mmCIF file of C-alpha atoms in Angstrom:
data_model
loop_
_atom_site.group_PDB
_atom_site.id
_atom_site.type_symbol
_atom_site.label_atom_id
_atom_site.label_comp_id
_atom_site.label_asym_id
_atom_site.label_seq_id
_atom_site.Cartn_x
_atom_site.Cartn_y
_atom_site.Cartn_z
ATOM 1 C CA UNK A 1 109.448 97.291 108.019
ATOM 2 C CA UNK A 2 107.366 94.145 106.812
ATOM 3 C CA UNK A 3 107.338 93.311 103.288
ATOM 4 C CA UNK A 4 103.744 92.886 102.001
ATOM 5 C CA UNK A 5 102.564 90.202 99.604
ATOM 6 C CA UNK A 6 99.305 90.072 98.355
ATOM 7 C CA UNK A 7 97.381 88.357 95.235
ATOM 8 C CA UNK A 8 98.861 84.635 96.243
ATOM 9 C CA UNK A 9 96.794 83.749 98.435
ATOM 10 C CA UNK A 10 96.113 83.227 102.769
ATOM 11 C CA UNK A 11 99.064 80.438 103.459
ATOM 12 C CA UNK A 12 101.887 81.355 102.365
ATOM 13 C CA UNK A 13 103.313 78.056 103.053
ATOM 14 C CA UNK A 14 101.212 76.211 100.911
ATOM 15 C CA UNK A 15 102.018 79.122 98.228
ATOM 16 C CA UNK A 16 105.525 78.058 98.277
ATOM 17 C CA UNK A 17 105.070 74.490 98.252
ATOM 18 C CA UNK A 18 102.581 75.213 95.627
ATOM 19 C CA UNK A 19 104.567 77.001 93.115
ATOM 20 C CA UNK A 20 107.686 76.009 94.164
ATOM 21 C CA UNK A 21 109.235 79.450 94.054
ATOM 22 C CA UNK A 22 113.108 79.135 95.561
ATOM 23 C CA UNK A 23 115.448 78.734 94.323
ATOM 24 C CA UNK A 24 117.034 74.973 92.793
ATOM 25 C CA UNK A 25 118.513 72.912 89.558
ATOM 26 C CA UNK A 26 116.636 72.025 87.151
ATOM 27 C CA UNK A 27 117.551 68.437 85.031
ATOM 28 C CA UNK A 28 116.863 69.030 81.382
ATOM 29 C CA UNK A 29 115.778 65.210 79.717
ATOM 30 C CA UNK A 30 117.540 66.141 76.190
ATOM 31 C CA UNK A 31 115.577 63.699 74.010
ATOM 32 C CA UNK A 32 111.845 64.493 75.566
ATOM 33 C CA UNK A 33 112.073 67.987 76.829
ATOM 34 C CA UNK A 34 111.055 66.899 79.944
ATOM 35 C CA UNK A 35 112.472 68.872 83.995
ATOM 36 C CA UNK A 36 112.708 67.360 86.912
ATOM 37 C CA UNK A 37 113.550 69.478 90.454
ATOM 38 C CA UNK A 38 117.612 68.126 91.328
ATOM 39 C CA UNK A 39 118.052 69.588 93.930
ATOM 40 C CA UNK A 40 116.299 72.248 95.832
ATOM 41 C CA UNK A 41 116.576 74.920 99.101
ATOM 42 C CA UNK A 42 118.865 77.141 96.993
ATOM 43 C CA UNK A 43 118.523 80.491 98.167
ATOM 44 C CA UNK A 44 120.696 82.615 95.244
ATOM 45 C CA UNK A 45 122.512 80.064 92.787
ATOM 46 C CA UNK A 46 125.740 81.501 91.371
ATOM 47 C CA UNK A 47 127.390 79.088 90.539
ATOM 48 C CA UNK A 48 127.621 74.718 89.061
ATOM 49 C CA UNK A 49 130.130 72.677 88.122
ATOM 50 C CA UNK A 50 128.836 69.111 86.415
ATOM 51 C CA UNK A 51 132.176 66.983 87.462
ATOM 52 C CA UNK A 52 131.555 64.123 84.792
ATOM 53 C CA UNK A 53 134.345 61.865 85.318
ATOM 54 C CA UNK A 54 133.456 59.033 88.157
ATOM 55 C CA UNK A 55 132.364 59.748 90.602
ATOM 56 C CA UNK A 56 129.685 62.486 88.983
ATOM 57 C CA UNK A 57 129.532 65.801 91.209
ATOM 58 C CA UNK A 58 127.828 68.519 91.347
ATOM 59 C CA UNK A 59 128.899 71.545 92.739
ATOM 60 C CA UNK A 60 126.924 74.146 93.638
ATOM 61 C CA UNK A 61 127.791 77.788 94.802
ATOM 62 C CA UNK A 62 124.833 79.791 97.021
ATOM 63 C CA UNK A 63 123.779 83.055 98.415
ATOM 64 C CA UNK A 64 123.261 83.195 101.612
ATOM 65 C CA UNK A 65 121.305 86.075 103.776
ATOM 66 C CA UNK A 66 124.149 88.337 105.833
ATOM 67 C CA UNK A 67 126.553 85.855 105.836
ATOM 68 C CA UNK A 68 126.088 81.819 105.535
ATOM 69 C CA UNK A 69 127.105 81.097 101.201
ATOM 70 C CA UNK A 70 128.129 77.629 100.622
ATOM 71 C CA UNK A 71 129.071 75.440 99.100
ATOM 72 C CA UNK A 72 127.309 72.532 98.415
ATOM 73 C CA UNK A 73 127.587 69.030 96.475
ATOM 74 C CA UNK A 74 124.419 68.789 94.751
ATOM 75 C CA UNK A 75 122.920 65.504 95.455
ATOM 76 C CA UNK A 76 119.146 64.076 94.152
ATOM 77 C CA UNK A 77 115.881 64.866 95.693
ATOM 78 C CA UNK A 78 117.899 66.976 98.063
ATOM 79 C CA UNK A 79 116.819 69.774 99.297
ATOM 80 C CA UNK A 80 119.517 72.520 101.370
ATOM 81 C CA UNK A 81 117.086 74.486 103.525
ATOM 82 C CA UNK A 82 116.015 77.753 102.074
ATOM 83 C CA UNK A 83 114.192 79.308 103.191
ATOM 84 C CA UNK A 84 113.491 77.961 106.392
ATOM 85 C CA UNK A 85 117.171 77.578 107.259
ATOM 86 C CA UNK A 86 119.589 79.441 107.021
ATOM 87 C CA UNK A 87 123.280 79.553 108.680
ATOM 88 C CA UNK A 88 123.208 83.371 107.849
ATOM 89 C CA UNK A 89 120.848 86.549 109.854
ATOM 90 C CA UNK A 90 118.386 87.732 108.658
ATOM 91 C CA UNK A 91 118.366 91.477 106.895
ATOM 92 C CA UNK A 92 115.256 92.777 108.100
ATOM 93 C CA UNK A 93 111.390 91.440 109.137
ATOM 94 C CA UNK A 94 109.056 88.430 108.152
ATOM 95 C CA UNK A 95 107.959 88.490 105.025
ATOM 96 C CA UNK A 96 103.876 88.824 105.651
ATOM 97 C CA UNK A 97 101.433 88.066 103.780
ATOM 98 C CA UNK A 98 98.136 90.100 103.679
ATOM 99 C CA UNK A 99 96.437 91.317 107.097
ATOM 100 C CA UNK A 100 99.398 89.457 109.301
ATOM 101 C CA UNK A 101 97.871 86.006 108.260
ATOM 102 C CA UNK A 102 100.767 83.977 107.799
ATOM 103 C CA UNK A 103 105.045 84.554 107.712
ATOM 104 C CA UNK A 104 108.196 82.538 106.020
ATOM 105 C CA UNK A 105 109.919 81.384 109.531
ATOM 106 C CA UNK A 106 113.360 81.019 108.865
ATOM 107 C CA UNK A 107 116.010 80.241 111.288
ATOM 108 C CA UNK A 108 119.039 82.157 111.003
ATOM 109 C CA UNK A 109 122.414 80.541 112.161
ATOM 110 C CA UNK A 110 121.355 77.069 112.067
ATOM 111 C CA UNK A 111 120.659 74.335 109.275
ATOM 112 C CA UNK A 112 119.249 71.280 110.955
ATOM 113 C CA UNK A 113 116.826 69.252 109.389
ATOM 114 C CA UNK A 114 118.282 69.595 105.901
ATOM 115 C CA UNK A 115 121.767 69.385 103.927
ATOM 116 C CA UNK A 116 124.224 70.295 105.432
ATOM 117 C CA UNK A 117 127.002 72.784 102.749
ATOM 118 C CA UNK A 118 130.115 71.308 102.102
ATOM 119 C CA UNK A 119 131.541 74.414 103.424
ATOM 120 C CA UNK A 120 130.463 78.106 104.599
ATOM 121 C CA UNK A 121 131.276 81.741 104.713
ATOM 122 C CA UNK A 122 130.385 83.966 107.126
ATOM 123 C CA UNK A 123 130.817 86.805 106.485
ATOM 124 C CA UNK A 124 129.487 86.532 103.616
ATOM 125 C CA UNK A 125 132.231 86.268 100.020
ATOM 126 C CA UNK A 126 129.650 86.650 97.856
ATOM 127 C CA UNK A 127 130.323 83.145 95.535
ATOM 128 C CA UNK A 128 130.535 83.179 91.845
ATOM 129 C CA UNK A 129 131.373 80.745 89.690
ATOM 130 C CA UNK A 130 133.308 77.507 90.632
ATOM 131 C CA UNK A 131 135.260 75.241 88.489
ATOM 132 C CA UNK A 132 137.390 71.989 89.542
ATOM 133 C CA UNK A 133 140.854 71.636 87.784
ATOM 134 C CA UNK A 134 141.500 68.918 85.469
ATOM 135 C CA UNK A 135 144.931 68.415 86.581
ATOM 136 C CA UNK A 136 148.260 69.259 89.245
ATOM 137 C CA UNK A 137 149.088 72.748 89.227
ATOM 138 C CA UNK A 138 151.214 75.145 89.884
ATOM 139 C CA UNK A 139 155.087 75.451 90.166
ATOM 140 C CA UNK A 140 154.925 72.806 93.043
ATOM 141 C CA UNK A 141 151.718 72.018 91.197
ATOM 142 C CA UNK A 142 150.628 72.033 95.114
ATOM 143 C CA UNK A 143 146.884 72.430 93.805
ATOM 144 C CA UNK A 144 145.936 69.090 93.253
ATOM 145 C CA UNK A 145 142.840 67.609 90.228
ATOM 146 C CA UNK A 146 139.888 67.540 91.608
ATOM 147 C CA UNK A 147 140.476 71.074 93.890
ATOM 148 C CA UNK A 148 137.910 73.491 93.653
ATOM 149 C CA UNK A 149 138.798 77.841 92.532
ATOM 150 C CA UNK A 150 135.365 80.028 93.537
ATOM 151 C CA UNK A 151 135.299 83.695 92.729
ATOM 152 C CA UNK A 152 134.009 85.794 95.078
ATOM 153 C CA UNK A 153 132.340 89.409 94.603
ATOM 154 C CA UNK A 154 132.321 91.148 97.988
ATOM 155 C CA UNK A 155 135.679 89.150 99.342
ATOM 156 C CA UNK A 156 137.283 89.837 95.750
ATOM 157 C CA UNK A 157 139.801 87.041 96.007
ATOM 158 C CA UNK A 158 139.274 83.426 94.557
ATOM 159 C CA UNK A 159 139.216 81.041 96.997
ATOM 160 C CA UNK A 160 141.457 76.974 96.389
ATOM 161 C CA UNK A 161 139.343 74.382 98.263
ATOM 162 C CA UNK A 162 141.358 71.021 98.829
ATOM 163 C CA UNK A 163 138.718 68.193 99.030
ATOM 164 C CA UNK A 164 139.423 64.761 99.979
ATOM 165 C CA UNK A 165 138.464 61.271 97.779
ATOM 166 C CA UNK A 166 135.425 61.361 99.541
ATOM 167 C CA UNK A 167 134.160 65.504 98.697
ATOM 168 C CA UNK A 168 134.855 66.936 101.629
ATOM 169 C CA UNK A 169 136.476 70.285 102.443
ATOM 170 C CA UNK A 170 139.842 69.821 103.742
ATOM 171 C CA UNK A 171 141.375 73.554 103.362
ATOM 172 C CA UNK A 172 140.003 76.672 102.485
ATOM 173 C CA UNK A 173 142.735 78.769 101.295
ATOM 174 C CA UNK A 174 141.639 82.552 100.540
ATOM 175 C CA UNK A 175 143.761 84.479 97.402
ATOM 176 C CA UNK A 176 143.550 88.636 97.799
ATOM 177 C CA UNK A 177 142.954 89.607 93.882
ATOM 178 C CA UNK A 178 141.758 92.961 94.485
ATOM 179 C CA UNK A 179 138.275 92.541 91.504
ATOM 180 C CA UNK A 180 135.439 91.210 92.066
ATOM 181 C CA UNK A 181 135.394 87.997 90.442
ATOM 182 C CA UNK A 182 132.486 86.489 87.912
ATOM 183 C CA UNK A 183 132.693 84.441 85.084
ATOM 184 C CA UNK A 184 131.528 86.780 82.174
ATOM 185 C CA UNK A 185 130.743 83.056 79.605
#
C-alpha cells in the first residue's frame, strides 16, 4: 500500500527542495549562530566524528534501506544522494502525494550521479557511532592511528576499518561482540 501524504503541496520534488526535509549535517558558526548546510543527501545519519588534526576529516555513518548502510567522508557541499539513490533495496511502495500526482522515485542498488560512500554494507549492519583511533593500539600495535571503529546495532559487532593516508578504506574487520553497540554519551 502506498503511503499518502496530504497537505504539503502538489509537487513533492519542489517541496523536498524547498523544505530540505532529508538528512544533512549542519555547520553552526559559534560567533554569530548562523547555520550552513555542510553535507546533504543522508537518510538517517547515526555517527559523526570530526578528526581535527591535519587533514581535517568528517566521518559520517548512515543507515540505508534494507542494506546500503554507508560510511561517508563528509566533504563540504556534497550530496550523498538520498532520497534519489541508495545502495539498499526497496522496503515498500513509493511514497504517494495527494492523488498520485507525485512520487519519490528512488533508484535502488545504485549511487550514480551523487557522492559515493567510502564504504557500504549489504546486508545492513545498522551502524551507530564512529571514532578514530588517536594512537596505535593492540598487542602488536596492529590497530593504527587514524583507523576507524564503528559500532553496530543489527550486526552486534564492532567494525575495525583501516584507511590509507588518502582516506581510502583498505580493510574492514568485523569483531563479533554479541550485543548492540551504541554510544550513550
